[in-house]
Amino acid sequence: MSRYLTGMKARIIGAFLVAALLHLIGTVLIPGYSAPFAIRALLVIAALLAVASVGQTLVVILGGIDLSIPFIIGFANVTAAQLYGQGWHFGLVCLVVFGLAILIGALNGALSRGLNIHPLIVTLGIGMIVQGLVLIWTKGFPTGSAPKSVSSFVSIRGSFGPLPVPALIPALLVMTIVIVLVLERTPWGRRLYALGANPGAAPYALINPLWVWTSTFAASAFFAALAGILLLGFTGSAYGDVGQPYLFQTIAAVVVGGAALVGGRGSYIGTLAGVLVLTEINTLLIGLNFSPASVQAAFGAIILLLVSLYGRERHFRTTV
């Protein structure tokens, strides 16, 4: 166990060091890379990815994977814009969007565990159904926008009191503390790690696998919906495919941050480190004037290299 914890901490520290090194390289090679506005932009983009990656972190610790995240992000983005554009109070809009997202996520978890179907298949199928229903509802042309309060919350030019960053950044720090405490100090968090580490033995420890899977995927969908609403404020308009880049990036952030795709290992602090690495890579490549196609190819190759470095350790259950 101590060897496992030491290795996990080393991976997290290593990811933060990689992010710092990438930022140093960008500062040397690209004029204005470390300018205040550029840093605020990088932090906001990273924060949006960090919110979207919460659910993937929880699901991967459980031993699953959630491919519905980008679809739920798009669903929340479009639904919030449509309802707010029709005159709904935005508080009620959020309740409806979050409520539906939680139901979708709970269905993902219940079907995966209850019918013993791999979550990759279930979440992809459910996600495509959600996307199709949104397209039918909006006829492919979503309308509406976010209230000014949401736009200000995520605005790169915004500030929070004396802090020269938008409220999204301190809010993410608070959310991180809460998530870490839930994972490390609550019975639900301990059950999540136990079920991911050894799903066969977990029921003997009085853990209800169906409940843990259902609640975990419900939480994943909630945070995906939150990311969709925040992206609505960030972009200013609804877009059904706004979540598509987050499919690969959320998985990569979790694994670069030290999580094991087979379950039982991972932390949200590690995911934050992975988020910073991905954001720095993407920003650096764009700053070096790579073409969009070259950025995508280079980004994928670099992430494949980083992820391969974390895939060589034995599964957690073999180290206990």
PDB file of C-alpha atoms in Angstrom:
ATOM      1  CA  MET A   1       0.000   0.000   0.000  1.00  0.00           C
ATOM      2  CA  SER A   2       2.772   2.451   0.909  1.00  0.00           C
ATOM      3  CA  ARG A   3       4.535   1.656  -2.386  1.00  0.00           C
ATOM      4  CA  TYR A   4       1.288   2.348  -4.237  1.00  0.00           C
ATOM      5  CA  LEU A   5       0.799   5.717  -2.510  1.00  0.00           C
ATOM      6  CA  THR A   6       4.412   6.706  -3.118  1.00  0.00           C
ATOM      7  CA  GLY A   7       4.150   5.827  -6.802  1.00  0.00           C
ATOM      8  CA  MET A   8       0.897   7.717  -7.162  1.00  0.00           C
ATOM      9  CA  LYS A   9       2.323  10.845  -5.511  1.00  0.00           C
ATOM     10  CA  ALA A  10       5.391  10.619  -7.752  1.00  0.00           C
ATOM     11  CA  ARG A  11       3.183  10.541 -10.834  1.00  0.00           C
ATOM     12  CA  ILE A  12       1.193  13.563  -9.690  1.00  0.00           C
ATOM     13  CA  ILE A  13       4.325  15.543  -8.885  1.00  0.00           C
ATOM     14  CA  GLY A  14       5.820  14.460 -12.198  1.00  0.00           C
ATOM     15  CA  ALA A  15       2.777  15.696 -14.096  1.00  0.00           C
ATOM     16  CA  PHE A  16       2.936  19.090 -12.384  1.00  0.00           C
ATOM     17  CA  LEU A  17       6.656  19.308 -13.220  1.00  0.00           C
ATOM     18  CA  VAL A  18       5.919  18.476 -16.876  1.00  0.00           C
ATOM     19  CA  ALA A  19       3.303  21.248 -16.963  1.00  0.00           C
ATOM     20  CA  ALA A  20       5.798  23.713 -15.447  1.00  0.00           C
ATOM     21  CA  LEU A  21       8.486  22.671 -17.941  1.00  0.00           C
ATOM     22  CA  LEU A  22       6.090  23.106 -20.862  1.00  0.00           C
ATOM     23  CA  HIS A  23       5.178  26.576 -19.616  1.00  0.00           C
ATOM     24  CA  LEU A  24       8.854  27.480 -19.336  1.00  0.00           C
ATOM     25  CA  ILE A  25       9.458  26.301 -22.899  1.00  0.00           C
ATOM     26  CA  GLY A  26       6.494  28.361 -24.106  1.00  0.00           C
ATOM     27  CA  THR A  27       7.774  31.427 -22.271  1.00  0.00           C
ATOM     28  CA  VAL A  28      11.181  31.105 -23.945  1.00  0.00           C
ATOM     29  CA  LEU A  29       9.913  30.386 -27.450  1.00  0.00           C
ATOM     30  CA  ILE A  30       6.744  32.499 -27.692  1.00  0.00           C
ATOM     31  CA  PRO A  31       6.622  36.232 -26.936  1.00  0.00           C
ATOM     32  CA  GLY A  32       3.842  37.074 -24.494  1.00  0.00           C
ATOM     33  CA  TYR A  33       3.278  33.463 -23.478  1.00  0.00           C
ATOM     34  CA  SER A  34       3.466  34.400 -19.783  1.00  0.00           C
ATOM     35  CA  ALA A  35       1.688  37.734 -20.105  1.00  0.00           C
ATOM     36  CA  PRO A  36      -1.074  38.219 -17.479  1.00  0.00           C
ATOM     37  CA  PHE A  37      -3.898  37.948 -20.014  1.00  0.00           C
ATOM     38  CA  ALA A  38      -2.366  34.816 -21.561  1.00  0.00           C
ATOM     39  CA  ILE A  39      -2.074  33.173 -18.141  1.00  0.00           C
ATOM     40  CA  ARG A  40      -5.688  34.047 -17.309  1.00  0.00           C
ATOM     41  CA  ALA A  41      -6.808  32.550 -20.616  1.00  0.00           C
ATOM     42  CA  LEU A  42      -4.813  29.386 -19.957  1.00  0.00           C
ATOM     43  CA  LEU A  43      -6.273  29.054 -16.452  1.00  0.00           C
ATOM     44  CA  VAL A  44      -9.867  29.504 -17.671  1.00  0.00           C
ATOM     45  CA  ILE A  45      -9.459  26.943 -20.468  1.00  0.00           C
ATOM     46  CA  ALA A  46      -7.840  24.525 -18.033  1.00  0.00           C
ATOM     47  CA  ALA A  47     -10.600  25.106 -15.459  1.00  0.00           C
ATOM     48  CA  LEU A  48     -13.307  24.234 -17.986  1.00  0.00           C
ATOM     49  CA  LEU A  49     -11.519  20.984 -18.808  1.00  0.00           C
ATOM     50  CA  ALA A  50     -11.029  20.328 -15.079  1.00  0.00           C
ATOM     51  CA  VAL A  51     -14.781  20.575 -14.451  1.00  0.00           C
ATOM     52  CA  ALA A  52     -15.523  18.235 -17.345  1.00  0.00           C
ATOM     53  CA  SER A  53     -12.908  15.780 -16.032  1.00  0.00           C
ATOM     54  CA  VAL A  54     -14.385  15.360 -12.538  1.00  0.00           C
ATOM     55  CA  GLY A  55     -16.814  12.686 -13.622  1.00  0.00           C
ATOM     56  CA  GLN A  56     -14.269  10.831 -15.725  1.00  0.00           C
ATOM     57  CA  THR A  57     -11.978  10.723 -12.689  1.00  0.00           C
ATOM     58  CA  LEU A  58     -14.665   9.144 -10.527  1.00  0.00           C
ATOM     59  CA  VAL A  59     -15.688   6.643 -13.195  1.00  0.00           C
ATOM     60  CA  VAL A  60     -12.110   5.584 -13.968  1.00  0.00           C
ATOM     61  CA  ILE A  61     -11.380   5.048 -10.269  1.00  0.00           C
ATOM     62  CA  LEU A  62     -14.428   2.772 -10.288  1.00  0.00           C
ATOM     63  CA  GLY A  63     -12.970   0.813 -13.199  1.00  0.00           C
ATOM     64  CA  GLY A  64     -15.283   2.158 -15.894  1.00  0.00           C
ATOM     65  CA  ILE A  65     -15.214   4.811 -18.583  1.00  0.00           C
ATOM     66  CA  ASP A  66     -17.775   7.442 -19.563  1.00  0.00           C
ATOM     67  CA  LEU A  67     -18.028   8.243 -23.277  1.00  0.00           C
ATOM     68  CA  SER A  68     -21.288  10.132 -22.794  1.00  0.00           C
ATOM     69  CA  ILE A  69     -19.536  13.160 -21.276  1.00  0.00           C
ATOM     70  CA  PRO A  70     -19.208  15.154 -24.530  1.00  0.00           C
ATOM     71  CA  PHE A  71     -22.818  14.425 -25.454  1.00  0.00           C
ATOM     72  CA  ILE A  72     -24.101  15.523 -22.045  1.00  0.00           C
ATOM     73  CA  ILE A  73     -21.981  18.674 -22.277  1.00  0.00           C
ATOM     74  CA  GLY A  74     -23.637  19.459 -25.604  1.00  0.00           C
ATOM     75  CA  PHE A  75     -27.074  18.559 -24.250  1.00  0.00           C
ATOM     76  CA  ALA A  76     -26.668  20.892 -21.260  1.00  0.00           C
ATOM     77  CA  ASN A  77     -25.225  23.660 -23.430  1.00  0.00           C
ATOM     78  CA  VAL A  78     -28.092  23.606 -25.911  1.00  0.00           C
ATOM     79  CA  THR A  79     -30.909  22.919 -23.444  1.00  0.00           C
ATOM     80  CA  ALA A  80     -29.858  25.718 -21.091  1.00  0.00           C
ATOM     81  CA  ALA A  81     -29.641  28.182 -23.974  1.00  0.00           C
ATOM     82  CA  GLN A  82     -32.981  27.147 -25.447  1.00  0.00           C
ATOM     83  CA  LEU A  83     -34.926  27.292 -22.187  1.00  0.00           C
ATOM     84  CA  TYR A  84     -33.337  30.567 -21.064  1.00  0.00           C
ATOM     85  CA  GLY A  85     -34.048  32.022 -24.505  1.00  0.00           C
ATOM     86  CA  GLN A  86     -37.709  31.068 -24.067  1.00  0.00           C
ATOM     87  CA  GLY A  87     -37.924  33.186 -20.914  1.00  0.00           C
ATOM     88  CA  TRP A  88     -37.310  30.593 -18.194  1.00  0.00           C
ATOM     89  CA  HIS A  89     -35.616  31.754 -15.002  1.00  0.00           C
ATOM     90  CA  PHE A  90     -32.020  30.569 -15.202  1.00  0.00           C
ATOM     91  CA  GLY A  91     -32.170  28.982 -11.750  1.00  0.00           C
ATOM     92  CA  LEU A  92     -35.037  26.792 -12.934  1.00  0.00           C
ATOM     93  CA  VAL A  93     -33.150  26.083 -16.150  1.00  0.00           C
ATOM     94  CA  CYS A  94     -30.203  24.769 -14.139  1.00  0.00           C
ATOM     95  CA  LEU A  95     -32.447  22.568 -12.003  1.00  0.00           C
ATOM     96  CA  VAL A  96     -34.011  21.020 -15.106  1.00  0.00           C
ATOM     97  CA  VAL A  97     -30.687  20.513 -16.883  1.00  0.00           C
ATOM     98  CA  PHE A  98     -28.943  19.039 -13.846  1.00  0.00           C
ATOM     99  CA  GLY A  99     -31.918  16.850 -12.999  1.00  0.00           C
ATOM    100  CA  LEU A 100     -32.095  15.375 -16.503  1.00  0.00           C
ATOM    101  CA  ALA A 101     -28.332  14.916 -16.624  1.00  0.00           C
ATOM    102  CA  ILE A 102     -28.318  13.041 -13.327  1.00  0.00           C
ATOM    103  CA  LEU A 103     -31.064  10.741 -14.615  1.00  0.00           C
ATOM    104  CA  ILE A 104     -29.070  10.077 -17.788  1.00  0.00           C
ATOM    105  CA  GLY A 105     -25.946   9.324 -15.790  1.00  0.00           C
ATOM    106  CA  ALA A 106     -27.803   7.093 -13.363  1.00  0.00           C
ATOM    107  CA  LEU A 107     -29.202   5.159 -16.332  1.00  0.00           C
ATOM    108  CA  ASN A 108     -25.662   4.701 -17.660  1.00  0.00           C
ATOM    109  CA  GLY A 109     -24.472   3.253 -14.367  1.00  0.00           C
ATOM    110  CA  ALA A 110     -27.536   1.108 -13.730  1.00  0.00           C
ATOM    111  CA  LEU A 111     -27.484  -0.456 -17.197  1.00  0.00           C
ATOM    112  CA  SER A 112     -23.724  -1.051 -17.124  1.00  0.00           C
ATOM    113  CA  ARG A 113     -23.733  -2.763 -13.747  1.00  0.00           C
ATOM    114  CA  GLY A 114     -27.243  -4.202 -13.695  1.00  0.00           C
ATOM    115  CA  LEU A 115     -26.979  -5.850 -17.129  1.00  0.00           C
ATOM    116  CA  ASN A 116     -23.212  -6.425 -16.913  1.00  0.00           C
ATOM    117  CA  ILE A 117     -22.562  -4.505 -20.142  1.00  0.00           C
ATOM    118  CA  HIS A 118     -19.266  -2.680 -20.581  1.00  0.00           C
ATOM    119  CA  PRO A 119     -19.810   1.022 -19.832  1.00  0.00           C
ATOM    120  CA  LEU A 120     -17.973   1.991 -23.024  1.00  0.00           C
ATOM    121  CA  ILE A 121     -20.870   0.570 -25.036  1.00  0.00           C
ATOM    122  CA  VAL A 122     -23.637   1.823 -22.751  1.00  0.00           C
ATOM    123  CA  THR A 123     -22.366   5.371 -22.363  1.00  0.00           C
ATOM    124  CA  LEU A 124     -21.639   5.760 -26.078  1.00  0.00           C
ATOM    125  CA  GLY A 125     -25.101   4.486 -26.978  1.00  0.00           C
ATOM    126  CA  ILE A 126     -26.918   6.619 -24.403  1.00  0.00           C
ATOM    127  CA  GLY A 127     -24.853   9.640 -25.399  1.00  0.00           C
ATOM    128  CA  MET A 128     -25.759   9.292 -29.065  1.00  0.00           C
ATOM    129  CA  ILE A 129     -29.434   8.947 -28.170  1.00  0.00           C
ATOM    130  CA  VAL A 130     -29.240  12.147 -26.114  1.00  0.00           C
ATOM    131  CA  GLN A 131     -27.526  13.972 -28.956  1.00  0.00           C
ATOM    132  CA  GLY A 132     -30.139  12.757 -31.436  1.00  0.00           C
ATOM    133  CA  LEU A 133     -33.022  13.906 -29.245  1.00  0.00           C
ATOM    134  CA  VAL A 134     -31.429  17.342 -28.854  1.00  0.00           C
ATOM    135  CA  LEU A 135     -31.031  17.630 -32.631  1.00  0.00           C
ATOM    136  CA  ILE A 136     -34.667  16.657 -33.156  1.00  0.00           C
ATOM    137  CA  TRP A 137     -35.836  19.203 -30.571  1.00  0.00           C
ATOM    138  CA  THR A 138     -33.774  22.079 -31.952  1.00  0.00           C
ATOM    139  CA  LYS A 139     -34.027  20.984 -35.610  1.00  0.00           C
ATOM    140  CA  GLY A 140     -30.270  21.302 -35.737  1.00  0.00           C
ATOM    141  CA  PHE A 141     -30.270  25.045 -35.081  1.00  0.00           C
ATOM    142  CA  PRO A 142     -30.085  25.790 -31.336  1.00  0.00           C
ATOM    143  CA  THR A 143     -30.723  29.328 -30.194  1.00  0.00           C
ATOM    144  CA  GLY A 144     -30.357  31.310 -26.983  1.00  0.00           C
ATOM    145  CA  SER A 145     -27.468  32.326 -24.764  1.00  0.00           C
ATOM    146  CA  ALA A 146     -26.379  32.464 -21.125  1.00  0.00           C
ATOM    147  CA  PRO A 147     -27.186  35.268 -18.670  1.00  0.00           C
ATOM    148  CA  LYS A 148     -24.520  37.897 -18.109  1.00  0.00           C
ATOM    149  CA  SER A 149     -23.785  36.507 -14.651  1.00  0.00           C
ATOM    150  CA  VAL A 150     -22.614  33.184 -16.143  1.00  0.00           C
ATOM    151  CA  SER A 151     -20.593  34.932 -18.833  1.00  0.00           C
ATOM    152  CA  SER A 152     -18.913  37.113 -16.193  1.00  0.00           C
ATOM    153  CA  PHE A 153     -18.224  34.050 -14.049  1.00  0.00           C
ATOM    154  CA  VAL A 154     -16.043  32.499 -16.775  1.00  0.00           C
ATOM    155  CA  SER A 155     -14.841  35.616 -18.609  1.00  0.00           C
ATOM    156  CA  ILE A 156     -11.088  35.770 -19.200  1.00  0.00           C
ATOM    157  CA  ARG A 157     -11.243  39.503 -18.510  1.00  0.00           C
ATOM    158  CA  GLY A 158     -13.197  39.012 -15.276  1.00  0.00           C
ATOM    159  CA  SER A 159     -11.934  39.355 -11.724  1.00  0.00           C
ATOM    160  CA  PHE A 160     -12.982  38.100  -8.320  1.00  0.00           C
ATOM    161  CA  GLY A 161     -12.525  40.763  -5.671  1.00  0.00           C
ATOM    162  CA  PRO A 162      -8.818  41.603  -5.473  1.00  0.00           C
ATOM    163  CA  LEU A 163      -7.909  38.501  -7.516  1.00  0.00           C
ATOM    164  CA  PRO A 164      -7.093  39.213 -11.190  1.00  0.00           C
ATOM    165  CA  VAL A 165      -8.903  36.047 -12.311  1.00  0.00           C
ATOM    166  CA  PRO A 166     -12.581  35.277 -12.954  1.00  0.00           C
ATOM    167  CA  ALA A 167     -14.676  33.685 -10.205  1.00  0.00           C
ATOM    168  CA  LEU A 168     -14.378  30.343 -12.003  1.00  0.00           C
ATOM    169  CA  ILE A 169     -10.810  29.890 -10.723  1.00  0.00           C
ATOM    170  CA  PRO A 170     -11.413  30.267  -6.946  1.00  0.00           C
ATOM    171  CA  ALA A 171     -14.637  28.282  -7.380  1.00  0.00           C
ATOM    172  CA  LEU A 172     -12.606  25.457  -8.925  1.00  0.00           C
ATOM    173  CA  LEU A 173     -10.234  25.516  -5.945  1.00  0.00           C
ATOM    174  CA  VAL A 174     -13.156  25.195  -3.525  1.00  0.00           C
ATOM    175  CA  MET A 175     -14.665  22.405  -5.633  1.00  0.00           C
ATOM    176  CA  THR A 176     -11.324  20.596  -5.636  1.00  0.00           C
ATOM    177  CA  ILE A 177     -11.139  20.659  -1.842  1.00  0.00           C
ATOM    178  CA  VAL A 178     -14.670  19.278  -1.583  1.00  0.00           C
ATOM    179  CA  ILE A 179     -13.994  16.497  -4.101  1.00  0.00           C
ATOM    180  CA  VAL A 180     -10.759  15.470  -2.379  1.00  0.00           C
ATOM    181  CA  LEU A 181     -12.500  15.351   0.991  1.00  0.00           C
ATOM    182  CA  VAL A 182     -15.369  13.297  -0.428  1.00  0.00           C
ATOM    183  CA  LEU A 183     -12.991  10.786  -2.000  1.00  0.00           C
ATOM    184  CA  GLU A 184     -10.679  10.460   0.996  1.00  0.00           C
ATOM    185  CA  ARG A 185     -12.893  11.033   4.022  1.00  0.00           C
ATOM    186  CA  THR A 186     -16.371   9.683   3.231  1.00  0.00           C
ATOM    187  CA  PRO A 187     -17.721   6.109   3.134  1.00  0.00           C
ATOM    188  CA  TRP A 188     -18.823   6.652  -0.482  1.00  0.00           C
ATOM    189  CA  GLY A 189     -15.285   7.567  -1.516  1.00  0.00           C
ATOM    190  CA  ARG A 190     -13.784   4.552   0.228  1.00  0.00           C
ATOM    191  CA  ARG A 191     -16.371   2.286  -1.408  1.00  0.00           C
ATOM    192  CA  LEU A 192     -15.493   3.766  -4.802  1.00  0.00           C
ATOM    193  CA  TYR A 193     -11.809   2.883  -4.425  1.00  0.00           C
ATOM    194  CA  ALA A 194     -12.562  -0.535  -2.928  1.00  0.00           C
ATOM    195  CA  LEU A 195     -14.936  -1.499  -5.731  1.00  0.00           C
ATOM    196  CA  GLY A 196     -12.509  -0.301  -8.383  1.00  0.00           C
ATOM    197  CA  ALA A 197      -9.569  -2.135  -6.791  1.00  0.00           C
ATOM    198  CA  ASN A 198     -11.305  -5.462  -6.293  1.00  0.00           C
ATOM    199  CA  PRO A 199     -14.864  -5.688  -7.642  1.00  0.00           C
ATOM    200  CA  GLY A 200     -15.105  -9.367  -6.737  1.00  0.00           C
ATOM    201  CA  ALA A 201     -14.387  -8.856  -3.054  1.00  0.00           C
ATOM    202  CA  ALA A 202     -16.296  -5.593  -2.626  1.00  0.00           C
ATOM    203  CA  PRO A 203     -19.718  -7.212  -2.005  1.00  0.00           C
ATOM    204  CA  TYR A 204     -18.224  -9.163   0.908  1.00  0.00           C
ATOM    205  CA  ALA A 205     -17.386  -5.787   2.465  1.00  0.00           C
ATOM    206  CA  LEU A 206     -21.109  -4.928   2.329  1.00  0.00           C
ATOM    207  CA  ILE A 207     -20.640  -2.629  -0.675  1.00  0.00           C
ATOM    208  CA  ASN A 208     -23.608  -2.410  -3.041  1.00  0.00           C
ATOM    209  CA  PRO A 209     -22.005  -2.343  -6.509  1.00  0.00           C
ATOM    210  CA  LEU A 210     -25.196  -1.284  -8.293  1.00  0.00           C
ATOM    211  CA  TRP A 211     -25.650   1.745  -6.034  1.00  0.00           C
ATOM    212  CA  VAL A 212     -22.013   2.818  -6.332  1.00  0.00           C
ATOM    213  CA  TRP A 213     -22.060   2.510 -10.130  1.00  0.00           C
ATOM    214  CA  THR A 214     -25.371   4.339 -10.450  1.00  0.00           C
ATOM    215  CA  SER A 215     -24.366   7.210  -8.154  1.00  0.00           C
ATOM    216  CA  THR A 216     -20.901   7.533  -9.726  1.00  0.00           C
ATOM    217  CA  PHE A 217     -22.188   7.830 -13.276  1.00  0.00           C
ATOM    218  CA  ALA A 218     -24.900  10.210 -12.069  1.00  0.00           C
ATOM    219  CA  ALA A 219     -22.169  12.412 -10.570  1.00  0.00           C
ATOM    220  CA  SER A 220     -20.213  12.223 -13.815  1.00  0.00           C
ATOM    221  CA  ALA A 221     -23.218  13.442 -15.784  1.00  0.00           C
ATOM    222  CA  PHE A 222     -23.824  16.268 -13.301  1.00  0.00           C
ATOM    223  CA  PHE A 223     -20.318  17.656 -13.753  1.00  0.00           C
ATOM    224  CA  ALA A 224     -20.546  17.230 -17.530  1.00  0.00           C
ATOM    225  CA  ALA A 225     -23.757  19.289 -17.483  1.00  0.00           C
ATOM    226  CA  LEU A 226     -22.035  21.909 -15.326  1.00  0.00           C
ATOM    227  CA  ALA A 227     -19.235  22.119 -17.891  1.00  0.00           C
ATOM    228  CA  GLY A 228     -21.822  22.532 -20.645  1.00  0.00           C
ATOM    229  CA  ILE A 229     -23.444  25.484 -18.881  1.00  0.00           C
ATOM    230  CA  LEU A 230     -20.075  27.095 -18.161  1.00  0.00           C
ATOM    231  CA  LEU A 231     -19.091  26.683 -21.813  1.00  0.00           C
ATOM    232  CA  LEU A 232     -22.323  28.420 -22.788  1.00  0.00           C
ATOM    233  CA  GLY A 233     -21.198  31.438 -20.787  1.00  0.00           C
ATOM    234  CA  PHE A 234     -17.671  31.182 -22.205  1.00  0.00           C
ATOM    235  CA  THR A 235     -18.638  31.008 -25.877  1.00  0.00           C
ATOM    236  CA  GLY A 236     -21.785  33.134 -25.677  1.00  0.00           C
ATOM    237  CA  SER A 237     -23.922  30.859 -27.860  1.00  0.00           C
ATOM    238  CA  ALA A 238     -25.232  27.299 -27.953  1.00  0.00           C
ATOM    239  CA  TYR A 239     -23.446  24.609 -29.937  1.00  0.00           C
ATOM    240  CA  GLY A 240     -24.406  20.952 -29.808  1.00  0.00           C
ATOM    241  CA  ASP A 241     -20.890  19.655 -30.521  1.00  0.00           C
ATOM    242  CA  VAL A 242     -19.158  21.932 -28.010  1.00  0.00           C
ATOM    243  CA  GLY A 243     -18.283  18.934 -25.847  1.00  0.00           C
ATOM    244  CA  GLN A 244     -16.645  16.768 -28.523  1.00  0.00           C
ATOM    245  CA  PRO A 245     -13.020  17.830 -27.762  1.00  0.00           C
ATOM    246  CA  TYR A 246     -13.557  16.744 -24.160  1.00  0.00           C
ATOM    247  CA  LEU A 247     -14.039  13.068 -25.002  1.00  0.00           C
ATOM    248  CA  PHE A 248     -10.338  12.380 -25.509  1.00  0.00           C
ATOM    249  CA  GLN A 249      -9.074  15.131 -23.245  1.00  0.00           C
ATOM    250  CA  THR A 250     -10.931  14.036 -20.101  1.00  0.00           C
ATOM    251  CA  ILE A 251      -9.627  10.482 -20.435  1.00  0.00           C
ATOM    252  CA  ALA A 252      -6.100  11.678 -21.175  1.00  0.00           C
ATOM    253  CA  ALA A 253      -6.126  14.124 -18.246  1.00  0.00           C
ATOM    254  CA  VAL A 254      -7.167  11.390 -15.827  1.00  0.00           C
ATOM    255  CA  VAL A 255      -4.529   8.931 -17.016  1.00  0.00           C
ATOM    256  CA  VAL A 256      -1.705  11.479 -17.302  1.00  0.00           C
ATOM    257  CA  GLY A 257      -2.627  12.422 -13.735  1.00  0.00           C
ATOM    258  CA  GLY A 258      -1.785   8.917 -12.555  1.00  0.00           C
ATOM    259  CA  ALA A 259      -5.094   7.040 -12.634  1.00  0.00           C
ATOM    260  CA  ALA A 260      -5.325   3.443 -13.822  1.00  0.00           C
ATOM    261  CA  LEU A 261      -7.944   2.683 -16.471  1.00  0.00           C
ATOM    262  CA  VAL A 262      -8.488  -0.712 -14.824  1.00  0.00           C
ATOM    263  CA  GLY A 263      -9.696   1.020 -11.658  1.00  0.00           C
ATOM    264  CA  GLY A 264      -8.692   1.371  -8.030  1.00  0.00           C
ATOM    265  CA  ARG A 265      -6.160   4.163  -8.493  1.00  0.00           C
ATOM    266  CA  GLY A 266      -6.438   7.882  -9.133  1.00  0.00           C
ATOM    267  CA  SER A 267      -7.118  11.242  -7.556  1.00  0.00           C
ATOM    268  CA  TYR A 268      -8.628  14.537  -8.603  1.00  0.00           C
ATOM    269  CA  ILE A 269      -5.403  16.373  -7.744  1.00  0.00           C
ATOM    270  CA  GLY A 270      -3.695  14.126 -10.266  1.00  0.00           C
ATOM    271  CA  THR A 271      -6.386  14.933 -12.809  1.00  0.00           C
ATOM    272  CA  LEU A 272      -5.734  18.654 -12.292  1.00  0.00           C
ATOM    273  CA  ALA A 273      -2.066  18.024 -13.038  1.00  0.00           C
ATOM    274  CA  GLY A 274      -3.057  16.167 -16.193  1.00  0.00           C
ATOM    275  CA  VAL A 275      -5.363  19.022 -17.188  1.00  0.00           C
ATOM    276  CA  LEU A 276      -2.500  21.509 -16.889  1.00  0.00           C
ATOM    277  CA  VAL A 277      -0.234  19.291 -18.999  1.00  0.00           C
ATOM    278  CA  LEU A 278      -2.828  18.985 -21.765  1.00  0.00           C
ATOM    279  CA  THR A 279      -3.647  22.689 -21.734  1.00  0.00           C
ATOM    280  CA  GLU A 280       0.030  23.647 -21.870  1.00  0.00           C
ATOM    281  CA  ILE A 281       0.672  21.258 -24.764  1.00  0.00           C
ATOM    282  CA  ASN A 282      -2.276  22.549 -26.762  1.00  0.00           C
ATOM    283  CA  THR A 283      -1.435  26.204 -26.076  1.00  0.00           C
ATOM    284  CA  LEU A 284       2.235  25.680 -26.905  1.00  0.00           C
ATOM    285  CA  LEU A 285       1.497  23.984 -30.222  1.00  0.00           C
ATOM    286  CA  ILE A 286      -0.938  26.694 -31.249  1.00  0.00           C
ATOM    287  CA  GLY A 287       1.537  29.388 -30.170  1.00  0.00           C
ATOM    288  CA  LEU A 288       4.188  27.782 -32.384  1.00  0.00           C
ATOM    289  CA  ASN A 289       1.837  28.262 -35.361  1.00  0.00           C
ATOM    290  CA  PHE A 290       1.128  24.616 -35.964  1.00  0.00           C
ATOM    291  CA  SER A 291      -1.738  24.107 -38.394  1.00  0.00           C
ATOM    292  CA  PRO A 292      -4.955  22.691 -36.862  1.00  0.00           C
ATOM    293  CA  ALA A 293      -4.243  19.286 -38.408  1.00  0.00           C
ATOM    294  CA  SER A 294      -0.651  19.353 -37.166  1.00  0.00           C
ATOM    295  CA  VAL A 295      -1.802  20.401 -33.691  1.00  0.00           C
ATOM    296  CA  GLN A 296      -4.188  17.462 -33.553  1.00  0.00           C
ATOM    297  CA  ALA A 297      -1.556  14.980 -34.752  1.00  0.00           C
ATOM    298  CA  ALA A 298       1.211  16.274 -32.496  1.00  0.00           C
ATOM    299  CA  PHE A 299      -1.145  16.564 -29.539  1.00  0.00           C
ATOM    300  CA  GLY A 300      -2.252  12.966 -29.960  1.00  0.00           C
ATOM    301  CA  ALA A 301       1.300  11.679 -30.322  1.00  0.00           C
ATOM    302  CA  ILE A 302       2.537  13.518 -27.229  1.00  0.00           C
ATOM    303  CA  ILE A 303      -0.400  12.357 -25.117  1.00  0.00           C
ATOM    304  CA  LEU A 304       0.056   8.782 -26.344  1.00  0.00           C
ATOM    305  CA  LEU A 305       3.674   8.963 -25.207  1.00  0.00           C
ATOM    306  CA  LEU A 306       2.762  10.394 -21.791  1.00  0.00           C
ATOM    307  CA  VAL A 307      -0.064   7.920 -21.237  1.00  0.00           C
ATOM    308  CA  SER A 308       2.191   4.985 -22.177  1.00  0.00           C
ATOM    309  CA  LEU A 309       4.511   5.959 -19.348  1.00  0.00           C
ATOM    310  CA  TYR A 310       1.677   5.388 -16.868  1.00  0.00           C
ATOM    311  CA  GLY A 311       0.450   2.115 -18.316  1.00  0.00           C
ATOM    312  CA  ARG A 312       3.386  -0.027 -17.277  1.00  0.00           C
ATOM    313  CA  GLU A 313       2.613  -0.408 -13.569  1.00  0.00           C
ATOM    314  CA  ARG A 314       0.805  -3.439 -12.244  1.00  0.00           C
ATOM    315  CA  HIS A 315      -2.817  -3.085 -11.234  1.00  0.00           C
ATOM    316  CA  PHE A 316      -3.471  -1.812  -7.717  1.00  0.00           C
ATOM    317  CA  ARG A 317      -4.938  -5.089  -6.540  1.00  0.00           C
ATOM    318  CA  THR A 318      -1.632  -6.844  -7.252  1.00  0.00           C
ATOM    319  CA  THR A 319       0.284  -4.440  -5.028  1.00  0.00           C
ATOM    320  CA  VAL A 320      -1.840  -4.843  -1.901  1.00  0.00           C
TER     321      VAL A 320
END
